[in-house]
Amino acid sequence: MDSKLSVNGENSNIGITRLWKVITSFREATIVFIIIIISLMLTILSTHFLTRDNLMSIASGLAGDGIIAVGMTIALVSGGFDFSVGSVVALSGVIVGGLYFVGINIWIACIIAILVGMLCGFINGFFIGKVGINPFVATLAVMGIARGVAYVVTEGNSISLFSVPDSFGFIGHGKLFGIPFIVIVFILVALVGDFMMRKSELLRKVLYTGSNEKAAIMSGINTIKVKIWVYILVGTLASITGILVAARFNVATPNLALGVDVSIISISAAVIGGASLSGGQGTIFGTVLGLILLNLINNAIIILNIPVYWQDFVNGTILIAAVTLDCLSRKNVIRS
């Protein structure tokens, strides 16, 4: 009888292991399946879900986070992450609003804001790659510095952008072929990022650095330079997001993207999509799918009249599940 129980237990473990391998091997297909199921359920439960306005609202909502998530995915692949992106978003908007307020051309102000975002990324990359500071500590410090500068410049006040030129307003409110401009920017960034992840020599070096930094160094890769460029890219995308968001809401405020929420959303989307917190793994396509899933769930909470404060609980639960999946996947790889 004991032997039967033992055999049954082993068969059960084998079945679970096989199911686990299927889920982890076809992560992106699994996410697509879940997205379809949730979409079908919401279509049945709410006539509002498939309306053009709601779908455009979902797309516009994920576009800002999505641009940042592309950069965050590359940072995760390199073996790091960036908690400063939210502060860089706010600082970039404040720079654009502040410079325009004192009479500087709005597009020159945008260029300066992007350069500042690149500088923030360089600082992160320098201290992480060259000095060897942990990404958590380095990016948290830059997060505080960037947010502090935004508060000092504005004295804690918001800057109205209602009087900006129509050309600037277009990037926040305009549409091309019926699609919000910010969504088009996100699609282009995602496509370029995905192409670079597959074809770019630099991003192949990022992958090698995240997979095994010591081996990458021995093969002649300058991992310090790689990390610096990775964080410059993240800072650049965060500053572009800050400009687009400021144009969308007609205001630049130091309170924008407060805390690490933007970072957590980006990391969650990337990990759900298959990126590893230990580096060396991840795709832009997977991150986009993860982001769609998160925004779909948050949209469901709204249209089903579930209290909004459940969003944080649900997002946190999904992040824990995704991180657990990542950890168990790595353990299975080590065992095999």
PDB file of N, CA and C in Angstrom, residues 71-85 124-125 128 134-140 227 230-231 234-235 263-264 266-267 276-279:
ATOM      1  N   GLY A  71      12.376  50.203 -21.530  1.00  0.00           N
ATOM      2  CA  GLY A  71      13.687  50.450 -20.937  1.00  0.00           C
ATOM      3  C   GLY A  71      13.942  49.575 -19.725  1.00  0.00           C
ATOM      4  N   MET A  72      12.893  49.391 -18.897  1.00  0.00           N
ATOM      5  CA  MET A  72      13.044  48.575 -17.695  1.00  0.00           C
ATOM      6  C   MET A  72      13.362  47.123 -18.048  1.00  0.00           C
ATOM      7  N   THR A  73      12.769  46.631 -19.127  1.00  0.00           N
ATOM      8  CA  THR A  73      13.046  45.260 -19.569  1.00  0.00           C
ATOM      9  C   THR A  73      14.522  45.087 -19.902  1.00  0.00           C
ATOM     10  N   ILE A  74      15.064  46.058 -20.619  1.00  0.00           N
ATOM     11  CA  ILE A  74      16.484  45.995 -20.989  1.00  0.00           C
ATOM     12  C   ILE A  74      17.360  46.070 -19.741  1.00  0.00           C
ATOM     13  N   ALA A  75      16.944  46.901 -18.763  1.00  0.00           N
ATOM     14  CA  ALA A  75      17.689  46.986 -17.503  1.00  0.00           C
ATOM     15  C   ALA A  75      17.652  45.647 -16.764  1.00  0.00           C
ATOM     16  N   LEU A  76      16.489  45.003 -16.743  1.00  0.00           N
ATOM     17  CA  LEU A  76      16.364  43.699 -16.087  1.00  0.00           C
ATOM     18  C   LEU A  76      17.214  42.644 -16.782  1.00  0.00           C
ATOM     19  N   VAL A  77      17.230  42.674 -18.104  1.00  0.00           N
ATOM     20  CA  VAL A  77      18.048  41.723 -18.863  1.00  0.00           C
ATOM     21  C   VAL A  77      19.527  41.901 -18.522  1.00  0.00           C
ATOM     22  N   SER A  78      19.929  43.149 -18.252  1.00  0.00           N
ATOM     23  CA  SER A  78      21.330  43.431 -17.905  1.00  0.00           C
ATOM     24  C   SER A  78      21.677  43.004 -16.485  1.00  0.00           C
ATOM     25  N   GLY A  79      20.657  42.628 -15.711  1.00  0.00           N
ATOM     26  CA  GLY A  79      20.888  42.225 -14.330  1.00  0.00           C
ATOM     27  C   GLY A  79      20.590  43.312 -13.322  1.00  0.00           C
ATOM     28  N   GLY A  80      19.950  44.397 -13.745  1.00  0.00           N
ATOM     29  CA  GLY A  80      19.629  45.500 -12.841  1.00  0.00           C
ATOM     30  C   GLY A  80      18.176  45.907 -12.943  1.00  0.00           C
ATOM     31  N   PHE A  81      17.884  47.092 -12.427  1.00  0.00           N
ATOM     32  CA  PHE A  81      16.554  47.688 -12.522  1.00  0.00           C
ATOM     33  C   PHE A  81      16.695  49.148 -12.143  1.00  0.00           C
ATOM     34  N   ASP A  82      15.622  49.916 -12.294  1.00  0.00           N
ATOM     35  CA  ASP A  82      15.720  51.361 -12.065  1.00  0.00           C
ATOM     36  C   ASP A  82      14.483  51.876 -11.343  1.00  0.00           C
ATOM     37  N   PHE A  83      14.665  52.273 -10.073  1.00  0.00           N
ATOM     38  CA  PHE A  83      13.568  52.834  -9.291  1.00  0.00           C
ATOM     39  C   PHE A  83      13.426  54.346  -9.469  1.00  0.00           C
ATOM     40  N   SER A  84      14.311  54.959 -10.237  1.00  0.00           N
ATOM     41  CA  SER A  84      14.287  56.421 -10.362  1.00  0.00           C
ATOM     42  C   SER A  84      13.407  56.919 -11.500  1.00  0.00           C
ATOM     43  N   VAL A  85      12.834  56.013 -12.296  1.00  0.00           N
ATOM     44  CA  VAL A  85      12.125  56.440 -13.507  1.00  0.00           C
ATOM     45  C   VAL A  85      10.953  57.371 -13.216  1.00  0.00           C
ATOM     46  N   ASN A 124      23.122  56.898 -12.801  1.00  0.00           N
ATOM     47  CA  ASN A 124      22.775  55.540 -12.355  1.00  0.00           C
ATOM     48  C   ASN A 124      23.777  54.520 -12.884  1.00  0.00           C
ATOM     49  N   GLY A 125      24.021  54.571 -14.193  1.00  0.00           N
ATOM     50  CA  GLY A 125      24.914  53.607 -14.823  1.00  0.00           C
ATOM     51  C   GLY A 125      26.337  53.687 -14.302  1.00  0.00           C
ATOM     52  N   ILE A 128      26.408  52.230 -10.706  1.00  0.00           N
ATOM     53  CA  ILE A 128      26.138  50.788 -10.721  1.00  0.00           C
ATOM     54  C   ILE A 128      27.259  50.029 -11.430  1.00  0.00           C
ATOM     55  N   ASN A 134      24.938  48.733  -5.540  1.00  0.00           N
ATOM     56  CA  ASN A 134      23.747  47.946  -5.845  1.00  0.00           C
ATOM     57  C   ASN A 134      22.709  48.808  -6.567  1.00  0.00           C
ATOM     58  N   PRO A 135      22.064  48.293  -7.631  1.00  0.00           N
ATOM     59  CA  PRO A 135      21.066  49.074  -8.376  1.00  0.00           C
ATOM     60  C   PRO A 135      19.951  49.631  -7.500  1.00  0.00           C
ATOM     61  N   PHE A 136      19.557  48.874  -6.479  1.00  0.00           N
ATOM     62  CA  PHE A 136      18.503  49.337  -5.576  1.00  0.00           C
ATOM     63  C   PHE A 136      18.913  50.634  -4.897  1.00  0.00           C
ATOM     64  N   VAL A 137      20.119  50.667  -4.345  1.00  0.00           N
ATOM     65  CA  VAL A 137      20.609  51.844  -3.620  1.00  0.00           C
ATOM     66  C   VAL A 137      20.857  53.008  -4.573  1.00  0.00           C
ATOM     67  N   ALA A 138      21.534  52.740  -5.680  1.00  0.00           N
ATOM     68  CA  ALA A 138      21.899  53.802  -6.625  1.00  0.00           C
ATOM     69  C   ALA A 138      20.670  54.477  -7.218  1.00  0.00           C
ATOM     70  N   THR A 139      19.728  53.676  -7.715  1.00  0.00           N
ATOM     71  CA  THR A 139      18.552  54.267  -8.364  1.00  0.00           C
ATOM     72  C   THR A 139      17.601  54.899  -7.356  1.00  0.00           C
ATOM     73  N   LEU A 140      17.586  54.375  -6.134  1.00  0.00           N
ATOM     74  CA  LEU A 140      16.763  54.986  -5.086  1.00  0.00           C
ATOM     75  C   LEU A 140      17.311  56.368  -4.731  1.00  0.00           C
ATOM     76  N   LYS A 227      26.481  48.750 -19.041  1.00  0.00           N
ATOM     77  CA  LYS A 227      25.530  49.160 -18.005  1.00  0.00           C
ATOM     78  C   LYS A 227      25.236  50.654 -18.073  1.00  0.00           C
ATOM     79  N   VAL A 230      22.842  51.215 -20.864  1.00  0.00           N
ATOM     80  CA  VAL A 230      21.513  50.696 -20.513  1.00  0.00           C
ATOM     81  C   VAL A 230      20.734  51.723 -19.699  1.00  0.00           C
ATOM     82  N   TYR A 231      21.381  52.291 -18.683  1.00  0.00           N
ATOM     83  CA  TYR A 231      20.673  53.242 -17.816  1.00  0.00           C
ATOM     84  C   TYR A 231      20.460  54.596 -18.493  1.00  0.00           C
ATOM     85  N   VAL A 234      17.289  53.968 -20.334  1.00  0.00           N
ATOM     86  CA  VAL A 234      16.138  54.003 -19.422  1.00  0.00           C
ATOM     87  C   VAL A 234      15.782  55.445 -19.067  1.00  0.00           C
ATOM     88  N   GLY A 235      16.799  56.260 -18.756  1.00  0.00           N
ATOM     89  CA  GLY A 235      16.565  57.665 -18.427  1.00  0.00           C
ATOM     90  C   GLY A 235      15.977  58.443 -19.587  1.00  0.00           C
ATOM     91  N   SER A 263       7.848  52.283 -11.445  1.00  0.00           N
ATOM     92  CA  SER A 263       8.893  51.253 -11.513  1.00  0.00           C
ATOM     93  C   SER A 263       8.308  49.867 -11.269  1.00  0.00           C
ATOM     94  N   ILE A 264       7.439  49.766 -10.253  1.00  0.00           N
ATOM     95  CA  ILE A 264       6.844  48.475  -9.908  1.00  0.00           C
ATOM     96  C   ILE A 264       5.977  47.952 -11.046  1.00  0.00           C
ATOM     97  N   SER A 266       6.290  48.632 -14.232  1.00  0.00           N
ATOM     98  CA  SER A 266       7.179  48.229 -15.328  1.00  0.00           C
ATOM     99  C   SER A 266       7.863  46.902 -15.030  1.00  0.00           C
ATOM    100  N   ILE A 267       8.362  46.760 -13.809  1.00  0.00           N
ATOM    101  CA  ILE A 267       9.024  45.512 -13.418  1.00  0.00           C
ATOM    102  C   ILE A 267       8.029  44.360 -13.428  1.00  0.00           C
ATOM    103  N   SER A 276      13.679  37.867 -16.177  1.00  0.00           N
ATOM    104  CA  SER A 276      14.163  37.319 -14.915  1.00  0.00           C
ATOM    105  C   SER A 276      14.787  38.417 -14.068  1.00  0.00           C
ATOM    106  N   LEU A 277      14.482  38.412 -12.770  1.00  0.00           N
ATOM    107  CA  LEU A 277      15.067  39.398 -11.863  1.00  0.00           C
ATOM    108  C   LEU A 277      16.561  39.171 -11.676  1.00  0.00           C
ATOM    109  N   SER A 278      17.048  38.007 -12.066  1.00  0.00           N
ATOM    110  CA  SER A 278      18.480  37.724 -11.942  1.00  0.00           C
ATOM    111  C   SER A 278      19.242  38.083 -13.209  1.00  0.00           C
ATOM    112  N   GLY A 279      18.518  38.580 -14.237  1.00  0.00           N
ATOM    113  CA  GLY A 279      19.168  39.029 -15.463  1.00  0.00           C
ATOM    114  C   GLY A 279      19.303  37.946 -16.521  1.00  0.00           C
TER     115      GLY A 279
END
